[in-house]
Amino acid sequence: MSNPDVEAAGPARAATTGIKPPPGRYYAGGDGQHAPAAPFYYGQEAERERQHHTWLVPVVVLANVAMFIVVMYYNDCPRNGRGADCLGGGFLRRFSFQPLKENPLFGPSSATLGKYGGLDRYKVVHGDQAWRLETATWLHAGLIHLGANMISLIFVGVRLEQQFGFWKVGLVYLFSGLGGSVLSVLFIRNGVSVGASGALFGLLGAMLSELITNWTIYTNRLAAMANLIIIAAINLALGILPHVDNFAHIGGFLTGFLLGFVLLIQPRFGWLEQPFGGKTKSKYTACQIVLLIVALLLAIAGFAVGLLMVFRGVNGNDHCSWCHYLTCVPTSHWKCDN
């Protein structure tokens, strides 16, 4: 995935999208320049064309890789009784992978993931381990899972961080991962869920809301929006496969979508900061302000209600008899064991 590629194009920027699909979250076991018009022309044009240094995304990627190495170290497949069944045990030794029939993604066992921070509903609700709602987003089920997620993060995260800075993108990433975990705990009853894709879907949702709230500063916005919606729909549709935690994807996407209206708002085109007390055109449109307020209220209410339901042990499936189809649709080729 990558963020819409936006460049200055006269009075508005061209919005194009070249987005690679984000991989799933799995659960186991069960610069163009625009010159100022006058010496004292400040504000939106300079702000829009400024690019931030990118350091957060590389740090997040390194942190995820480091966590995978640590988990594999403690997994120690040969020592845990699998012996010759461990994949790559001859040269990887304690870093060897679980047998493919147990974990086809080249990774540790579900027990190890659960022990070192994977999202386990029982431990969150009854074990006072709420920290798992966030730590699960830093773990991955296997080498394939890790690689696909980190490549997607680089494609979308670098572009967003260059445009909006590390703290805005960081907040969207962290809270989207948390929102995905909350929805997952409400509906996924069995197994251990891990992966950063809830946070990645949050960045995708934020890209969509950013395009909506900053609609007037883009040119080919309809094509960009159609591209984003199609990519999001395709990837959410892939979440109906077995052992893919689509609730984490949906929760992350909705969280990021709301936060995009709040954190990724940009000044309208033509906004001026006049010196010496001159009259200033409004920095944001009334529509942008309304969207910001509504999205912020919905995000706060959503987290409050969701967390309250989680810690009360509410089973979301009791209130939505068809929602389990959002994460797995049984067919003649597979069964849904959730």
PDB file of N, CA and C in Angstrom, residues 264-310:
ATOM      1  N   LEU A 264      -5.465  14.639  10.575  1.00  0.00           N
ATOM      2  CA  LEU A 264      -4.882  14.885   9.253  1.00  0.00           C
ATOM      3  C   LEU A 264      -5.574  16.013   8.505  1.00  0.00           C
ATOM      4  N   ILE A 265      -6.257  16.872   9.215  1.00  0.00           N
ATOM      5  CA  ILE A 265      -6.913  18.021   8.602  1.00  0.00           C
ATOM      6  C   ILE A 265      -5.861  19.013   8.109  1.00  0.00           C
ATOM      7  N   GLN A 266      -6.081  19.591   6.917  1.00  0.00           N
ATOM      8  CA  GLN A 266      -5.154  20.559   6.346  1.00  0.00           C
ATOM      9  C   GLN A 266      -5.884  21.868   6.025  1.00  0.00           C
ATOM     10  N   PRO A 267      -5.166  22.994   6.066  1.00  0.00           N
ATOM     11  CA  PRO A 267      -5.796  24.279   5.764  1.00  0.00           C
ATOM     12  C   PRO A 267      -6.359  24.307   4.354  1.00  0.00           C
ATOM     13  N   ARG A 268      -7.428  25.041   4.190  1.00  0.00           N
ATOM     14  CA  ARG A 268      -8.036  25.192   2.861  1.00  0.00           C
ATOM     15  C   ARG A 268      -7.062  25.909   1.933  1.00  0.00           C
ATOM     16  N   PHE A 269      -7.260  25.712   0.625  1.00  0.00           N
ATOM     17  CA  PHE A 269      -6.404  26.402  -0.333  1.00  0.00           C
ATOM     18  C   PHE A 269      -6.710  27.891  -0.309  1.00  0.00           C
ATOM     19  N   GLY A 270      -5.650  28.677  -0.354  1.00  0.00           N
ATOM     20  CA  GLY A 270      -5.831  30.123  -0.379  1.00  0.00           C
ATOM     21  C   GLY A 270      -5.823  30.761   0.993  1.00  0.00           C
ATOM     22  N   TRP A 271      -5.620  29.958   2.057  1.00  0.00           N
ATOM     23  CA  TRP A 271      -5.578  30.540   3.395  1.00  0.00           C
ATOM     24  C   TRP A 271      -4.321  31.378   3.536  1.00  0.00           C
ATOM     25  N   LEU A 272      -4.456  32.570   4.080  1.00  0.00           N
ATOM     26  CA  LEU A 272      -3.336  33.489   4.239  1.00  0.00           C
ATOM     27  C   LEU A 272      -3.180  33.892   5.695  1.00  0.00           C
ATOM     28  N   GLU A 273      -1.930  33.986   6.138  1.00  0.00           N
ATOM     29  CA  GLU A 273      -1.641  34.608   7.410  1.00  0.00           C
ATOM     30  C   GLU A 273      -1.137  36.011   7.105  1.00  0.00           C
ATOM     31  N   GLN A 274      -1.939  37.006   7.414  1.00  0.00           N
ATOM     32  CA  GLN A 274      -1.580  38.385   7.113  1.00  0.00           C
ATOM     33  C   GLN A 274      -0.819  38.999   8.282  1.00  0.00           C
ATOM     34  N   PRO A 275       0.257  39.738   8.007  1.00  0.00           N
ATOM     35  CA  PRO A 275       1.001  40.387   9.086  1.00  0.00           C
ATOM     36  C   PRO A 275       0.306  41.655   9.571  1.00  0.00           C
ATOM     37  N   PHE A 276       0.742  42.137  10.705  1.00  0.00           N
ATOM     38  CA  PHE A 276       0.311  43.436  11.230  1.00  0.00           C
ATOM     39  C   PHE A 276      -1.190  43.513  11.432  1.00  0.00           C
ATOM     40  N   GLY A 277      -1.800  42.400  11.869  1.00  0.00           N
ATOM     41  CA  GLY A 277      -3.220  42.432  12.222  1.00  0.00           C
ATOM     42  C   GLY A 277      -4.169  42.491  11.052  1.00  0.00           C
ATOM     43  N   GLY A 278      -3.691  42.158   9.843  1.00  0.00           N
ATOM     44  CA  GLY A 278      -4.580  42.172   8.693  1.00  0.00           C
ATOM     45  C   GLY A 278      -5.631  41.082   8.778  1.00  0.00           C
ATOM     46  N   LYS A 279      -6.695  41.218   8.012  1.00  0.00           N
ATOM     47  CA  LYS A 279      -7.755  40.224   8.031  1.00  0.00           C
ATOM     48  C   LYS A 279      -7.249  38.909   7.421  1.00  0.00           C
ATOM     49  N   THR A 280      -7.611  37.823   8.038  1.00  0.00           N
ATOM     50  CA  THR A 280      -7.159  36.502   7.618  1.00  0.00           C
ATOM     51  C   THR A 280      -8.337  35.656   7.173  1.00  0.00           C
ATOM     52  N   LYS A 281      -8.193  35.040   6.028  1.00  0.00           N
ATOM     53  CA  LYS A 281      -9.213  34.110   5.582  1.00  0.00           C
ATOM     54  C   LYS A 281      -9.225  32.904   6.508  1.00  0.00           C
ATOM     55  N   SER A 282     -10.393  32.373   6.803  1.00  0.00           N
ATOM     56  CA  SER A 282     -10.510  31.255   7.728  1.00  0.00           C
ATOM     57  C   SER A 282      -9.602  30.102   7.298  1.00  0.00           C
ATOM     58  N   LYS A 283      -8.843  29.559   8.251  1.00  0.00           N
ATOM     59  CA  LYS A 283      -7.874  28.513   7.950  1.00  0.00           C
ATOM     60  C   LYS A 283      -8.551  27.211   7.528  1.00  0.00           C
ATOM     61  N   TYR A 284      -9.680  26.879   8.183  1.00  0.00           N
ATOM     62  CA  TYR A 284     -10.394  25.647   7.892  1.00  0.00           C
ATOM     63  C   TYR A 284     -11.830  25.955   7.512  1.00  0.00           C
ATOM     64  N   THR A 285     -12.406  25.103   6.690  1.00  0.00           N
ATOM     65  CA  THR A 285     -13.799  25.302   6.305  1.00  0.00           C
ATOM     66  C   THR A 285     -14.724  24.832   7.431  1.00  0.00           C
ATOM     67  N   ALA A 286     -15.978  25.291   7.372  1.00  0.00           N
ATOM     68  CA  ALA A 286     -16.952  24.877   8.382  1.00  0.00           C
ATOM     69  C   ALA A 286     -17.172  23.370   8.321  1.00  0.00           C
ATOM     70  N   CYS A 287     -17.144  22.805   7.131  1.00  0.00           N
ATOM     71  CA  CYS A 287     -17.321  21.364   6.968  1.00  0.00           C
ATOM     72  C   CYS A 287     -16.201  20.597   7.648  1.00  0.00           C
ATOM     73  N   GLN A 288     -14.960  21.069   7.501  1.00  0.00           N
ATOM     74  CA  GLN A 288     -13.831  20.417   8.152  1.00  0.00           C
ATOM     75  C   GLN A 288     -13.985  20.425   9.669  1.00  0.00           C
ATOM     76  N   ILE A 289     -14.416  21.559  10.201  1.00  0.00           N
ATOM     77  CA  ILE A 289     -14.580  21.672  11.651  1.00  0.00           C
ATOM     78  C   ILE A 289     -15.674  20.738  12.152  1.00  0.00           C
ATOM     79  N   VAL A 290     -16.791  20.673  11.429  1.00  0.00           N
ATOM     80  CA  VAL A 290     -17.898  19.793  11.827  1.00  0.00           C
ATOM     81  C   VAL A 290     -17.442  18.332  11.793  1.00  0.00           C
ATOM     82  N   LEU A 291     -16.752  17.931  10.720  1.00  0.00           N
ATOM     83  CA  LEU A 291     -16.262  16.559  10.619  1.00  0.00           C
ATOM     84  C   LEU A 291     -15.297  16.237  11.753  1.00  0.00           C
ATOM     85  N   LEU A 292     -14.429  17.185  12.088  1.00  0.00           N
ATOM     86  CA  LEU A 292     -13.472  16.982  13.178  1.00  0.00           C
ATOM     87  C   LEU A 292     -14.187  16.726  14.500  1.00  0.00           C
ATOM     88  N   ILE A 293     -15.169  17.572  14.817  1.00  0.00           N
ATOM     89  CA  ILE A 293     -15.878  17.454  16.093  1.00  0.00           C
ATOM     90  C   ILE A 293     -16.665  16.144  16.160  1.00  0.00           C
ATOM     91  N   VAL A 294     -17.398  15.837  15.098  1.00  0.00           N
ATOM     92  CA  VAL A 294     -18.207  14.614  15.084  1.00  0.00           C
ATOM     93  C   VAL A 294     -17.317  13.378  15.182  1.00  0.00           C
ATOM     94  N   ALA A 295     -16.217  13.359  14.413  1.00  0.00           N
ATOM     95  CA  ALA A 295     -15.311  12.205  14.426  1.00  0.00           C
ATOM     96  C   ALA A 295     -14.666  12.037  15.795  1.00  0.00           C
ATOM     97  N   LEU A 296     -14.272  13.128  16.432  1.00  0.00           N
ATOM     98  CA  LEU A 296     -13.652  13.047  17.750  1.00  0.00           C
ATOM     99  C   LEU A 296     -14.629  12.489  18.783  1.00  0.00           C
ATOM    100  N   LEU A 297     -15.865  12.967  18.750  1.00  0.00           N
ATOM    101  CA  LEU A 297     -16.876  12.479  19.686  1.00  0.00           C
ATOM    102  C   LEU A 297     -17.166  10.996  19.457  1.00  0.00           C
ATOM    103  N   LEU A 298     -17.271  10.601  18.189  1.00  0.00           N
ATOM    104  CA  LEU A 298     -17.535   9.193  17.880  1.00  0.00           C
ATOM    105  C   LEU A 298     -16.369   8.298  18.311  1.00  0.00           C
ATOM    106  N   ALA A 299     -15.136   8.775  18.114  1.00  0.00           N
ATOM    107  CA  ALA A 299     -13.969   7.987  18.505  1.00  0.00           C
ATOM    108  C   ALA A 299     -13.923   7.800  20.024  1.00  0.00           C
ATOM    109  N   ILE A 300     -14.157   8.875  20.763  1.00  0.00           N
ATOM    110  CA  ILE A 300     -14.151   8.788  22.232  1.00  0.00           C
ATOM    111  C   ILE A 300     -15.255   7.857  22.715  1.00  0.00           C
ATOM    112  N   ALA A 301     -16.454   8.035  22.158  1.00  0.00           N
ATOM    113  CA  ALA A 301     -17.583   7.187  22.557  1.00  0.00           C
ATOM    114  C   ALA A 301     -17.331   5.732  22.191  1.00  0.00           C
ATOM    115  N   GLY A 302     -16.763   5.493  21.011  1.00  0.00           N
ATOM    116  CA  GLY A 302     -16.497   4.134  20.577  1.00  0.00           C
ATOM    117  C   GLY A 302     -15.515   3.418  21.491  1.00  0.00           C
ATOM    118  N   PHE A 303     -14.435   4.097  21.856  1.00  0.00           N
ATOM    119  CA  PHE A 303     -13.459   3.487  22.753  1.00  0.00           C
ATOM    120  C   PHE A 303     -14.049   3.264  24.142  1.00  0.00           C
ATOM    121  N   ALA A 304     -14.798   4.234  24.632  1.00  0.00           N
ATOM    122  CA  ALA A 304     -15.387   4.104  25.964  1.00  0.00           C
ATOM    123  C   ALA A 304     -16.335   2.911  26.030  1.00  0.00           C
ATOM    124  N   VAL A 305     -17.242   2.812  25.059  1.00  0.00           N
ATOM    125  CA  VAL A 305     -18.214   1.720  25.041  1.00  0.00           C
ATOM    126  C   VAL A 305     -17.510   0.384  24.789  1.00  0.00           C
ATOM    127  N   GLY A 306     -16.576   0.373  23.839  1.00  0.00           N
ATOM    128  CA  GLY A 306     -15.875  -0.865  23.516  1.00  0.00           C
ATOM    129  C   GLY A 306     -15.079  -1.410  24.691  1.00  0.00           C
ATOM    130  N   LEU A 307     -14.323  -0.562  25.354  1.00  0.00           N
ATOM    131  CA  LEU A 307     -13.523  -1.016  26.492  1.00  0.00           C
ATOM    132  C   LEU A 307     -14.409  -1.457  27.647  1.00  0.00           C
ATOM    133  N   LEU A 308     -15.508  -0.744  27.860  1.00  0.00           N
ATOM    134  CA  LEU A 308     -16.443  -1.135  28.914  1.00  0.00           C
ATOM    135  C   LEU A 308     -17.016  -2.529  28.642  1.00  0.00           C
ATOM    136  N   MET A 309     -17.380  -2.784  27.403  1.00  0.00           N
ATOM    137  CA  MET A 309     -17.911  -4.098  27.038  1.00  0.00           C
ATOM    138  C   MET A 309     -16.852  -5.188  27.185  1.00  0.00           C
ATOM    139  N   VAL A 310     -15.606  -4.867  26.799  1.00  0.00           N
ATOM    140  CA  VAL A 310     -14.527  -5.846  26.916  1.00  0.00           C
ATOM    141  C   VAL A 310     -14.328  -6.273  28.362  1.00  0.00           C
TER     142      VAL A 310
END
